Short mmCIF file of C-alpha atoms in Angstrom, two decimals:
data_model
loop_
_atom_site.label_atom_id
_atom_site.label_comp_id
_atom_site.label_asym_id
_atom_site.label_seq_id
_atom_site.Cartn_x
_atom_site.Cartn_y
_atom_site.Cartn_z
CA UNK A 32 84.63 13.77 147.27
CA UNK A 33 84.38 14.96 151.03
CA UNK A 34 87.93 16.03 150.31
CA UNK A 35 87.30 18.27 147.35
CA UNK A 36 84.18 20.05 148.53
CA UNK A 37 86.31 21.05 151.47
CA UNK A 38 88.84 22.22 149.49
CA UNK A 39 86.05 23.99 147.19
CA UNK A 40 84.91 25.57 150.59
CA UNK A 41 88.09 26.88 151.78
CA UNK A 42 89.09 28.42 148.22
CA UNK A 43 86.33 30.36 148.23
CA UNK A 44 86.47 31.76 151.63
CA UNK A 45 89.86 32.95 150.52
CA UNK A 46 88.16 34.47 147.72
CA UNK A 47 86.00 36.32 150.56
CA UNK A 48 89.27 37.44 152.01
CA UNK A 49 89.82 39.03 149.08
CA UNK A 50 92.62 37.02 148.25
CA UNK A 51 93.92 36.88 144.51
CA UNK A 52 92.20 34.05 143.08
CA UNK A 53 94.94 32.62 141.23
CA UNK A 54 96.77 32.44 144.40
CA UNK A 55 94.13 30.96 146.26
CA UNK A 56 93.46 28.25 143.80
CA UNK A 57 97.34 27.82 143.86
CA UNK A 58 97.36 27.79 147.74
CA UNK A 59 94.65 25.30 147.86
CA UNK A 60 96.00 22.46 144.63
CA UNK A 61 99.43 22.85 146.18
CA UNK A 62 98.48 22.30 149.66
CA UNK A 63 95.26 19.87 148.81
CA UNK A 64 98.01 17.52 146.76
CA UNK A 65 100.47 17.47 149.31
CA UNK A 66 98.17 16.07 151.90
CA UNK A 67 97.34 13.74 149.31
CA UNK A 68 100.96 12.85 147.98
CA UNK A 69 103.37 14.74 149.82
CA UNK A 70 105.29 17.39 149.47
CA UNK A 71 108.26 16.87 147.04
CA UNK A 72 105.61 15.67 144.57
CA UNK A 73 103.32 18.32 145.22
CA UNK A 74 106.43 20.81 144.85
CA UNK A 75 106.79 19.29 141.52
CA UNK A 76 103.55 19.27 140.16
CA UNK A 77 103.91 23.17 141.12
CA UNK A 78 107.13 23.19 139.48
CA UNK A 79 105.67 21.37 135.93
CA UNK A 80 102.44 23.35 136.18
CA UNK A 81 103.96 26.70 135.77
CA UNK A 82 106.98 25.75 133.40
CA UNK A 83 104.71 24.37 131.04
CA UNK A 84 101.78 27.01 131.02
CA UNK A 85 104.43 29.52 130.57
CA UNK A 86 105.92 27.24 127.63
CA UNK A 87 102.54 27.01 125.89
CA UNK A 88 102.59 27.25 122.73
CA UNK A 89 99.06 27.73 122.23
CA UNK A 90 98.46 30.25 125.01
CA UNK A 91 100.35 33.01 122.83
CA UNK A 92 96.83 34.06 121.42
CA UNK A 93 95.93 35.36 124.66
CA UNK A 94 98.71 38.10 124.99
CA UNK A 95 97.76 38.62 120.66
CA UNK A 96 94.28 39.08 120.69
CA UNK A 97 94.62 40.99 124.00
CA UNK A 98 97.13 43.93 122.33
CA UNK A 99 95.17 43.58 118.92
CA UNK A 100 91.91 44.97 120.80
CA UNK A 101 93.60 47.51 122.78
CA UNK A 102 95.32 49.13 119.74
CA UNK A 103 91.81 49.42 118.31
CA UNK A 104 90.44 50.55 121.27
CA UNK A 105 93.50 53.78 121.44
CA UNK A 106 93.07 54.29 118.05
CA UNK A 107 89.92 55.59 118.11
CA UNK A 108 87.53 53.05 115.98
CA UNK A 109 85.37 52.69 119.04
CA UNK A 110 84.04 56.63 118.53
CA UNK A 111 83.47 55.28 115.11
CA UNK A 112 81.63 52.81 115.42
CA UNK A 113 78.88 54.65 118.12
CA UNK A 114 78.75 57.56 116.18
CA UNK A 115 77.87 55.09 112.63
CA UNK A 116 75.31 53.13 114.81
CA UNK A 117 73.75 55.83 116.19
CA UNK A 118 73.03 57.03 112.23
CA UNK A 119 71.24 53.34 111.90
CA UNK A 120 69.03 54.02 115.22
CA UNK A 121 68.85 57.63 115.50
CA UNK A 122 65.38 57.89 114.54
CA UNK A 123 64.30 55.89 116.95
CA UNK A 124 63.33 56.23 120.88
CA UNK A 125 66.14 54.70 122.54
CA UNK A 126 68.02 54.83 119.60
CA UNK A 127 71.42 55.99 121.26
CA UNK A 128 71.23 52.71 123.80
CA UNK A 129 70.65 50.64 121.12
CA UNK A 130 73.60 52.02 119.18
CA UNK A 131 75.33 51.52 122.16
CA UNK A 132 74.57 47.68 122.23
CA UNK A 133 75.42 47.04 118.11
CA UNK A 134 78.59 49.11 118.74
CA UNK A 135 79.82 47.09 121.83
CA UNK A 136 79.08 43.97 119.99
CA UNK A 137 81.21 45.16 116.58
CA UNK A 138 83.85 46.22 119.12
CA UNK A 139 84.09 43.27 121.20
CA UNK A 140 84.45 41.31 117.78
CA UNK A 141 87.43 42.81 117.80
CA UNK A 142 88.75 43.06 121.19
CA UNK A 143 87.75 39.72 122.43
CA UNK A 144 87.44 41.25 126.41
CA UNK A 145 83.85 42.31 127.97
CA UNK A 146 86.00 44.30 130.43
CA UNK A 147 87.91 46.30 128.11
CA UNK A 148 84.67 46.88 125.87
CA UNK A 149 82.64 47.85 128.75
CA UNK A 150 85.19 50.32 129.95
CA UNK A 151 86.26 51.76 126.72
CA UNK A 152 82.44 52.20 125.43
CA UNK A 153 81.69 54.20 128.23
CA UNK A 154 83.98 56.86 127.52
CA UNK A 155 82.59 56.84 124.33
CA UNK A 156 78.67 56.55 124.79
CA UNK A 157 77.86 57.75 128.00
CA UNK A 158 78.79 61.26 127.51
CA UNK A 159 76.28 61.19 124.43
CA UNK A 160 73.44 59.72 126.04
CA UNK A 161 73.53 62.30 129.12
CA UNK A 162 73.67 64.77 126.43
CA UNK A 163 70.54 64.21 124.96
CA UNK A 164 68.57 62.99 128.33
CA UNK A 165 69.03 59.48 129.02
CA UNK A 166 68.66 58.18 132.18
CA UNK A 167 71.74 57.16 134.12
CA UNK A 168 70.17 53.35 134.58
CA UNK A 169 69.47 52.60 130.44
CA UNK A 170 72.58 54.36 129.13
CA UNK A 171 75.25 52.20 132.28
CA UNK A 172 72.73 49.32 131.37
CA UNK A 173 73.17 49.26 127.97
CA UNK A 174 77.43 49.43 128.49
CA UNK A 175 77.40 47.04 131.02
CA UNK A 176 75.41 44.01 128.97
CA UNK A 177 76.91 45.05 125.65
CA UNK A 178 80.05 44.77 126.96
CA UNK A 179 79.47 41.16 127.81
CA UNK A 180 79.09 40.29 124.09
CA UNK A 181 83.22 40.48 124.07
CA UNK A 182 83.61 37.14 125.58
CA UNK A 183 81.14 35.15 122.88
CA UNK A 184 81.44 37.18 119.82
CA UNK A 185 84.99 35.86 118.32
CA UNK A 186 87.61 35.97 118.37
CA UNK A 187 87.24 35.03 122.33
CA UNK A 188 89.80 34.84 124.85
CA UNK A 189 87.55 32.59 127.05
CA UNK A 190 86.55 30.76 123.97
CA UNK A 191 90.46 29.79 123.46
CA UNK A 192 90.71 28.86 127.21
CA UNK A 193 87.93 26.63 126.98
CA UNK A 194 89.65 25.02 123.49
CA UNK A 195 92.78 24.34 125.67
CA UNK A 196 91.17 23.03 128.66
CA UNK A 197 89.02 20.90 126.75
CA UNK A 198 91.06 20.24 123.55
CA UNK A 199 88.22 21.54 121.29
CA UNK A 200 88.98 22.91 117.84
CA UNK A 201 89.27 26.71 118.77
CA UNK A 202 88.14 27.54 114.69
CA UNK A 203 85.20 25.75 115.03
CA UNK A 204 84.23 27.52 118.76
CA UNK A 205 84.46 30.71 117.15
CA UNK A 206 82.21 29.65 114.65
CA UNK A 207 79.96 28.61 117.09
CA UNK A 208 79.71 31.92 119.08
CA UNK A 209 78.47 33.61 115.80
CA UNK A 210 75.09 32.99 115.78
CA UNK A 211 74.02 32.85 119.89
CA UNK A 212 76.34 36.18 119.39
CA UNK A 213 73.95 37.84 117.09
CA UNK A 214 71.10 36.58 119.23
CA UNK A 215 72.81 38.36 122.32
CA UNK A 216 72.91 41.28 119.74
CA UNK A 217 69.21 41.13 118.57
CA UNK A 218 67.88 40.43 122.12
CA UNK A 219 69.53 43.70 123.84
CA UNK A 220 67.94 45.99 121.13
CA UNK A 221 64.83 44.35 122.02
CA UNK A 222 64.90 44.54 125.60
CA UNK A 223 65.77 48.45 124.80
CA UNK A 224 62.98 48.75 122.77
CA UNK A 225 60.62 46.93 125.43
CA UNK A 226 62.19 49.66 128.15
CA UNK A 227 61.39 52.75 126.70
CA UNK A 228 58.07 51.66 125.72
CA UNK A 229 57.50 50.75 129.89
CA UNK A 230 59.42 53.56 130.98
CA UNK A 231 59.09 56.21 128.19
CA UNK A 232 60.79 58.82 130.49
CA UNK A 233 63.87 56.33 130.32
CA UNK A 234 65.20 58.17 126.84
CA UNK A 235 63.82 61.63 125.42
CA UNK A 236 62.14 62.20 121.95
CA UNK A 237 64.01 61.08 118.63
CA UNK A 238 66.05 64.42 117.76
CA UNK A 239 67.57 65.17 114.30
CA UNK A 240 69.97 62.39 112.82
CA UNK A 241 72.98 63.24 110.78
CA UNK A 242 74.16 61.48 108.08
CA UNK A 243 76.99 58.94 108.31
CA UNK A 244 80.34 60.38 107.98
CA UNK A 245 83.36 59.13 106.07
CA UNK A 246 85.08 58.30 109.58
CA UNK A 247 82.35 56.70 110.39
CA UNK A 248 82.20 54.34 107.67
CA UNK A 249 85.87 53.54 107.46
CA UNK A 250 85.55 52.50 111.53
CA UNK A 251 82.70 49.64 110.34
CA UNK A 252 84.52 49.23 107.10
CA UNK A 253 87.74 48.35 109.27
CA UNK A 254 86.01 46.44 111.68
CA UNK A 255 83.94 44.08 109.56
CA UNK A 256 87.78 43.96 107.16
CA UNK A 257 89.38 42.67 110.25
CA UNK A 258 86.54 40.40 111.43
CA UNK A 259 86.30 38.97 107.95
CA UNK A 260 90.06 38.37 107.71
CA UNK A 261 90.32 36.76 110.95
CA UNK A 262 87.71 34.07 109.91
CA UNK A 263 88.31 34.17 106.57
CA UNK A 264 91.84 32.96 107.07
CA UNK A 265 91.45 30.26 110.05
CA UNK A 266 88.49 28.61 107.39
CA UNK A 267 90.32 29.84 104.23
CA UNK A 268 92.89 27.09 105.22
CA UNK A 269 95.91 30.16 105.13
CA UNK A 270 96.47 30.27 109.01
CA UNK A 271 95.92 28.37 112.24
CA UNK A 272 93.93 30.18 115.19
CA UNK A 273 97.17 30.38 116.99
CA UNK A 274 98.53 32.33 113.73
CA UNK A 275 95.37 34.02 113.81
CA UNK A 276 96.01 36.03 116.53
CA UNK A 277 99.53 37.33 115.39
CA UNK A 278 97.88 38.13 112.14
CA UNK A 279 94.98 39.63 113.90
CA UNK A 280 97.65 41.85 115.53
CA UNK A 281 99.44 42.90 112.64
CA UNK A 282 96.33 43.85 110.78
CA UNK A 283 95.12 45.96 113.71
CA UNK A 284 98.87 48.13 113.21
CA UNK A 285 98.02 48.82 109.93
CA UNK A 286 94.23 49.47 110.23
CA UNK A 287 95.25 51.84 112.94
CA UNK A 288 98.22 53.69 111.41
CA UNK A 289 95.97 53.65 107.78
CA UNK A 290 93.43 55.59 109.57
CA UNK A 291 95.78 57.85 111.54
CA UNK A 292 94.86 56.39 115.08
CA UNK A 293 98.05 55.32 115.97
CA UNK A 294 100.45 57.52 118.03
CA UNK A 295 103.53 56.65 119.74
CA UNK A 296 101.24 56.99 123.06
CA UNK A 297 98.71 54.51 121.94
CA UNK A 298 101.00 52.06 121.29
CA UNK A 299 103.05 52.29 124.47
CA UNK A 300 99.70 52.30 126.29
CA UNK A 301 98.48 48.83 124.15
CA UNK A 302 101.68 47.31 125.14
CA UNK A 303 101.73 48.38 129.03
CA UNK A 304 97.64 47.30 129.46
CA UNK A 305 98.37 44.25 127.21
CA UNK A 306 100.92 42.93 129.06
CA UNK A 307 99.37 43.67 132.52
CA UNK A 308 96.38 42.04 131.32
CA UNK A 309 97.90 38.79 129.68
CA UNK A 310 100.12 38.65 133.06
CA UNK A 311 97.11 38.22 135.32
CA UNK A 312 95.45 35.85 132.71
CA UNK A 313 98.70 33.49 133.17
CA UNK A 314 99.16 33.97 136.82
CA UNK A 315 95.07 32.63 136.86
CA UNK A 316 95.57 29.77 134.47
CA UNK A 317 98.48 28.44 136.13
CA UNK A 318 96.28 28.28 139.82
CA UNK A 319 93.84 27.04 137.97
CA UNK A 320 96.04 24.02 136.33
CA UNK A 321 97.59 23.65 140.29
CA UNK A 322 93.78 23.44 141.25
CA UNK A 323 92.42 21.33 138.45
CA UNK A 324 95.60 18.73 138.91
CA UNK A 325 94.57 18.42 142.81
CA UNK A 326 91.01 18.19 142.52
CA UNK A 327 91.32 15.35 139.73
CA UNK A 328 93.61 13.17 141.48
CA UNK A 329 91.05 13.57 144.60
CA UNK A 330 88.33 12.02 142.50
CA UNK A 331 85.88 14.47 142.28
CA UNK A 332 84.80 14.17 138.64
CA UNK A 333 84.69 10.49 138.95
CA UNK A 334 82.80 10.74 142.19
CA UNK A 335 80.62 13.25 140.22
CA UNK A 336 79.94 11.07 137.58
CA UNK A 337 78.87 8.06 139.77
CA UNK A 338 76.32 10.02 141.46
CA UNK A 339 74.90 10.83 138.62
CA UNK A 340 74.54 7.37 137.70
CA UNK A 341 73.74 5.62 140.64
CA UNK A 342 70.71 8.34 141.40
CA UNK A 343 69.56 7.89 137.74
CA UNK A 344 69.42 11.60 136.68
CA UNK A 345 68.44 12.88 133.41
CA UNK A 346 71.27 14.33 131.51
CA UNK A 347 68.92 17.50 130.95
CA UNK A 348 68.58 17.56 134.64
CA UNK A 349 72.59 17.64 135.35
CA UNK A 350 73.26 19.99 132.81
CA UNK A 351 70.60 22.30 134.38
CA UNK A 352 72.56 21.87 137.79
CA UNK A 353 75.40 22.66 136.28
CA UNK A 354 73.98 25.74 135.08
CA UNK A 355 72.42 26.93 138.31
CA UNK A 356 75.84 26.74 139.71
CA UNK A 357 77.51 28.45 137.48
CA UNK A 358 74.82 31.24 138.05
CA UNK A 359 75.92 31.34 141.87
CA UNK A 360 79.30 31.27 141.33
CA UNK A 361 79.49 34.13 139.02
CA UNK A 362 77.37 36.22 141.44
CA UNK A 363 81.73 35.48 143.48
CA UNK A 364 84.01 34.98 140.37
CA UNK A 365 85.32 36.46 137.72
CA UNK A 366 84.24 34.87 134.21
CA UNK A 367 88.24 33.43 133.41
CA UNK A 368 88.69 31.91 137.16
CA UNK A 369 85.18 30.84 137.01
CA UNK A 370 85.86 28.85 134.36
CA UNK A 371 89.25 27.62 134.75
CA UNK A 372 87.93 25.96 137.96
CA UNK A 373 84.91 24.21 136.85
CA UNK A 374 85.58 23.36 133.43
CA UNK A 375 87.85 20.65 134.51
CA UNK A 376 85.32 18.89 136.96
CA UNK A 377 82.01 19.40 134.50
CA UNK A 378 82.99 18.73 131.07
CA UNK A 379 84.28 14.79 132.02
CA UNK A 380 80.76 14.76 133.59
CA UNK A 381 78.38 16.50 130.28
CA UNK A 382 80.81 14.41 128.17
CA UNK A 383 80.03 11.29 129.55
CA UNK A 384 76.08 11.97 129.26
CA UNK A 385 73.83 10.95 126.60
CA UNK A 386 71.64 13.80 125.61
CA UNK A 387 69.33 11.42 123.23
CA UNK A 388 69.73 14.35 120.49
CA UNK A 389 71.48 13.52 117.48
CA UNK A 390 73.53 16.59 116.53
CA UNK A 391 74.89 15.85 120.13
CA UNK A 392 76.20 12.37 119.60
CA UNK A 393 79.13 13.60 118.01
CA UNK A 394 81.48 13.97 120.92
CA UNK A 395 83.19 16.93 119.25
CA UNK A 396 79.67 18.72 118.66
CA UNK A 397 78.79 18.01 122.41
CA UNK A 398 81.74 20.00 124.06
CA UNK A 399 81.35 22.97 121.56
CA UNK A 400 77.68 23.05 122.56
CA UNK A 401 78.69 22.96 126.53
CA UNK A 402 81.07 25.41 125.60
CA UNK A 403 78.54 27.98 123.93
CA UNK A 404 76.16 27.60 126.94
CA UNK A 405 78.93 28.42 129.64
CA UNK A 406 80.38 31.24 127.96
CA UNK A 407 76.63 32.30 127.93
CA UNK A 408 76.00 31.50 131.61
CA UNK A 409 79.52 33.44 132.21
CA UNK A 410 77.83 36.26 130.21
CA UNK A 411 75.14 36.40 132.28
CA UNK A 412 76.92 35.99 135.48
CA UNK A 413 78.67 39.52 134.23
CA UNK A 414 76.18 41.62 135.17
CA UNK A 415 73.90 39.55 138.22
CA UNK A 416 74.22 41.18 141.55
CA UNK A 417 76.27 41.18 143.70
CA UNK A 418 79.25 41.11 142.16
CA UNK A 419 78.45 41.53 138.10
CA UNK A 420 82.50 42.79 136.78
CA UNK A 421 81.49 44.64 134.12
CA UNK A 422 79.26 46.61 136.44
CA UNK A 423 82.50 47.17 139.20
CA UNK A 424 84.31 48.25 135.86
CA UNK A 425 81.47 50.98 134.69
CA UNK A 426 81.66 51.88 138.84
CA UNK A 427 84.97 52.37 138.25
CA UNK A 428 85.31 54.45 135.71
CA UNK A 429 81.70 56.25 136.52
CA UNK A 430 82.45 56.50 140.47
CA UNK A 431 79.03 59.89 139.90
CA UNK A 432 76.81 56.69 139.32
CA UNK A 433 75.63 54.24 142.14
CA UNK A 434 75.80 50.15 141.77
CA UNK A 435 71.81 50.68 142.53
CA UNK A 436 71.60 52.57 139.21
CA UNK A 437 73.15 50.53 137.08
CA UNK A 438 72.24 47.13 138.09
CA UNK A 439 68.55 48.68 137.99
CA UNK A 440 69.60 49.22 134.52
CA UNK A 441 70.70 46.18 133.54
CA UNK A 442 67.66 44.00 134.58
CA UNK A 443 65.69 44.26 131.40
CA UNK A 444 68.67 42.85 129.55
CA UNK A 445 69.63 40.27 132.24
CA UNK A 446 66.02 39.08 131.33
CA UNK A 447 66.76 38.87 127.44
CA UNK A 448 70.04 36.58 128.19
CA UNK A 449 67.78 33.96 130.32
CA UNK A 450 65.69 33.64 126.79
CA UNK A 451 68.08 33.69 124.88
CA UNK A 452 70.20 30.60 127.36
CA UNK A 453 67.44 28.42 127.15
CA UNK A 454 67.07 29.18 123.41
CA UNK A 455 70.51 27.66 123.45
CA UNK A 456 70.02 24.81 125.57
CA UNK A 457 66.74 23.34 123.89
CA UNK A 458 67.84 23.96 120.44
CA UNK A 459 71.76 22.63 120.23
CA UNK A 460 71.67 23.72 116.61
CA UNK A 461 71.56 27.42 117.52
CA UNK A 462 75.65 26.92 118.30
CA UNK A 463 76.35 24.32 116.05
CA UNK A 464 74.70 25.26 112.52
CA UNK A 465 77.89 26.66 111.25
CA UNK A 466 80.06 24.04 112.56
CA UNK A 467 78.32 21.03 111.40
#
C-alpha cells in the first residue's frame, strides 16, 4: 500500500513536470516492479506489455472509429448538422447555443472523441454565434460541454477501453451510454435555456429562421444512417464491435464521397490526424498496462479492498470516494490516462461490493453501471478548472478568447452534469434499461 501511494505520488509530480503521461506511468511500473522483482523481470514485463498491446486484436477499433470521425469531420457534415439544428431552435433565445449542443452530440455519435468534436464545432459554430451577438462565454461554453458528449454517446473510444480493461461486452456499453447520453443532451439545452433567462444579455433577440435545406437534411439523414447501422449491425447479430468499427469506416467513405465531401486532401488529412491520434492512444495504454501490472503485484487493490472491509464502509459511501477522486484527478489528467490508471485499482474494489440493489447483482450489470458513471465523471472532469481539455483545445484554436471566459461559460452546464451524475448513481436503471 505505502508502496503504491508513493509511486501514485511520484507519477503525478512527473505529470507536473510536464512529462508525457504515458511515459511517466511507464517510468514509474517499470521502475516500481523492478524494485519489487528485479530487473530482468521487470525488463520483461516491459517487453510483453508492449508486444501484446501492439498485437491486440481488439484495440484495432481505436485507430477505426478514430479515422471514421475525422473523415466526417473533413467532409463537411459537421456544417450540416449546425446549420439543420439551428432550423429546430432558431426561434428561440439562445437558440444558436442550443443548436450548438444537439449538433455536438449528433457529431460526437459519430466521431467518438470530445476533443475532436470540440475543436471541429468551433470552426463551425462560433463564427455564427458572434455573428448574431452572442457572448464569447455561452457560445465557447456551449462547444466546450457539447463536445464532451463524444466520449458517452457511442460509439466511444473510452467506452471500448473500459470493455478491454474490464472485459465488459463493448455492444452492451454502447447501449448503455444511450440514454445518460440523451440526458447529457436534454440537460445542456436546459442549462442554456436557464442562462439566457438569468443573463438575457448572454444571446440577442430570436432573428428570422430559414427553412431547412436539402444539405442540411442529408447531413442528419447521414448521420442518424450511420448511427443506426453501427447499432443496428453489432445487435442485428451481422458484425462484432470490433467489425463494427471497420464497417463504421467504410460507411463513412461512402457517406462522404455520396455527398461530395471527400477530396483527396480530406482524406490524406483523416489518415495523418488518425494515425497521430491512435499513436498517442497506444503509447498511453501501453504505460498504463506497465503501471497497472506494477501497482497490482504491489497489492494495492487488495489492500484497498481490506480497508474497506475492516472499517465497515457502505458500498454507496466507497463508490462516492471513488467519485470525488476521480473529480480531482481530472482537474490533472486527461480523460484516457485518467482512466487507464484507475480503472485497474477501482473496478476489483466496486466489483467486490454489494450495492443491495437488484439490477446490480448481476456482476455483468454492475461493471457497465461503474462504467457509465466514470465516463460521466470523466465528462465532467472535461471542462472543471484548472485543467478542463476541451477548454485548452477551444484555447487553442480560439487563442482571441481568455480561459476566464470560457470556463465562466461553462459553469451553468458543469452544474447540469452534477444532476444529471447523481441521476445516474441513484437510479442504476438510467444506464442499464436497454441492456437488461
Amino acid at each position: 500500500m505505502t508502496i503504491s501511494l508513493i509511486a501514485l505520488a511520484i507519477l503525478l509530480g512527473l505529470v507536473f513536470m510536464r512529462v508525457p503521461i504515458a511515459f511517466a506511468m511507464a517510468i514509474v511500473g517499470g521502475i516500481g516492479f523492478a524494485m519489487l522483482r528485479g530487473w530482468a523481470p521487470a525488463g520483461a514485463m516491459v517487453g510483453n506489455a508492449v508486444f501484446e498491446t501492439g498485437l491486440n486484436y481488439s484495440l484495432s477499433v481505436v485507430p477505426l472509429f478514430i479515422f471514421m470521425g475525422n473523415v466526417l469531420a473533413g467532409s463537411g457534415i459537421a456544417q450540416g448538422l449546425f446549420s439543420a439544428a439551428d432550423r429546430i431552435f432558431g426561434r428561440m433565445r439562445g437558440g444558436l447555443a442550443m443548436a450548438t449542443v444537439l449538433s455536438c452530440g449528433g457529431f460526437s455519435a459519430v466521431c467518438g472523441s470530445s476533443l475532436a468534436t470540440a475543436a471541429t464545432m468551433s470552426k463551425v459554430a462560433m463564427p455564427s454565434m458572434r455573428r448574431f451577438g452572442y457572448s464569447d462565454s455561452l457560445a465557447t461554453g456551449a462547444i466546450a460541454a457539447g463536445g464532451t458528449l463524444g466520449i458517452l454517446i457511442p460509439p466511444s473510444v473510452v467506452l471500448i477501453i473500459f470493455g478491454l480493461l474490464t472485459e465488459a461486452d463493448i455492444g452492451k456499453l454502447f447501449l448503455a451510454g444511450i440514454i445518460p447520453g440523451i440526458l447529457g443532451i436534454i440537460g445542456y439545452l436546459l442549462a442554456v435555456m436557464v442562462a439566457v433567462r438569468l443573463k438575457p444579455e448572454l444571446a440577442p433577440k430570436v432573428g428570422e429562421v430559414h427553412p431547412m435545406t436539402r444539405a442540411d437534411a442529408i447531413s442528419v439523414a447521414a448521420v442518424l444512417a450511420l448511427f443506426v447501422f453501427i447499432m443496428a449491425g453489432i445487435y442485428g447479430g451481422f458484425f462484432t464491435p470490433i467489425e463494427a468499427a471497420g464497417m463504421g469506416a467504410a460507411a463513412a467513405l461512402v457517406i462522404a464521397f455520396v455527398t461530395g465531401g471527400l477530396s483527396r486532401d480530406v482524406l490524406w488529412q483523416a489518415f495523418v490526424e488518425s494515425a497521430s491520434a491512435s499513436a498517442m492512444i497506444f503509447a498511453i495504454v501501453i504505460g498504463a498496462e506497465i503501471f497497472s501490472n506494477f501497482v497490482t503485484f504491489a497489492g494495492l487493490p487488495d489492500a484497498l479492498a481490506d480497508i474497506v472491509e475492516d472499517q465497515g464502509m457502505s458500498p454507496w459511501l466507497v463508490l462516492l470516494l471513488i467519485v470525488a477522486i476521480y473529480m480531482v484527478l481530472g482537474c490533472f489528467l486527461e480523460s484516457l490516462s485518467m482512466i487507464l490508471l484507475t480503472v485497474p485499482v477501482f473496478y476489483p474494489l466496486i466489483s467486490g461490493l454489494d450495492f443491495g440493489v437488484e439490477i446490480l447483482a448481476d456482476p455483468d450489470a454492475l461493471v457497465i453501471w461503474f462504467a457509465i458513471i466514470v465516463v460521466v465523471v470523466t465528462e465532467i472532469s472535461l471542462i472543471t478548472p484548472p485543467i478542463g481539455m476541451n477548454v485548452f483545445v477551444l484555447r487553442s484554436v480560439l487563442p482571441d478568447v481568455s480561459l476566464g471566459t470560457i470556463f465562466s461559460g461553462v459553469y451553468v452546464f458543469w452544474v447540469a452534469d452534477i444532476i444529471r451524475l447523481a441521476l445516474i448513481i441513484a437510479l442504476p436503471i438510467l444506464s442499464l434499461y436497454l441492456v437488461t
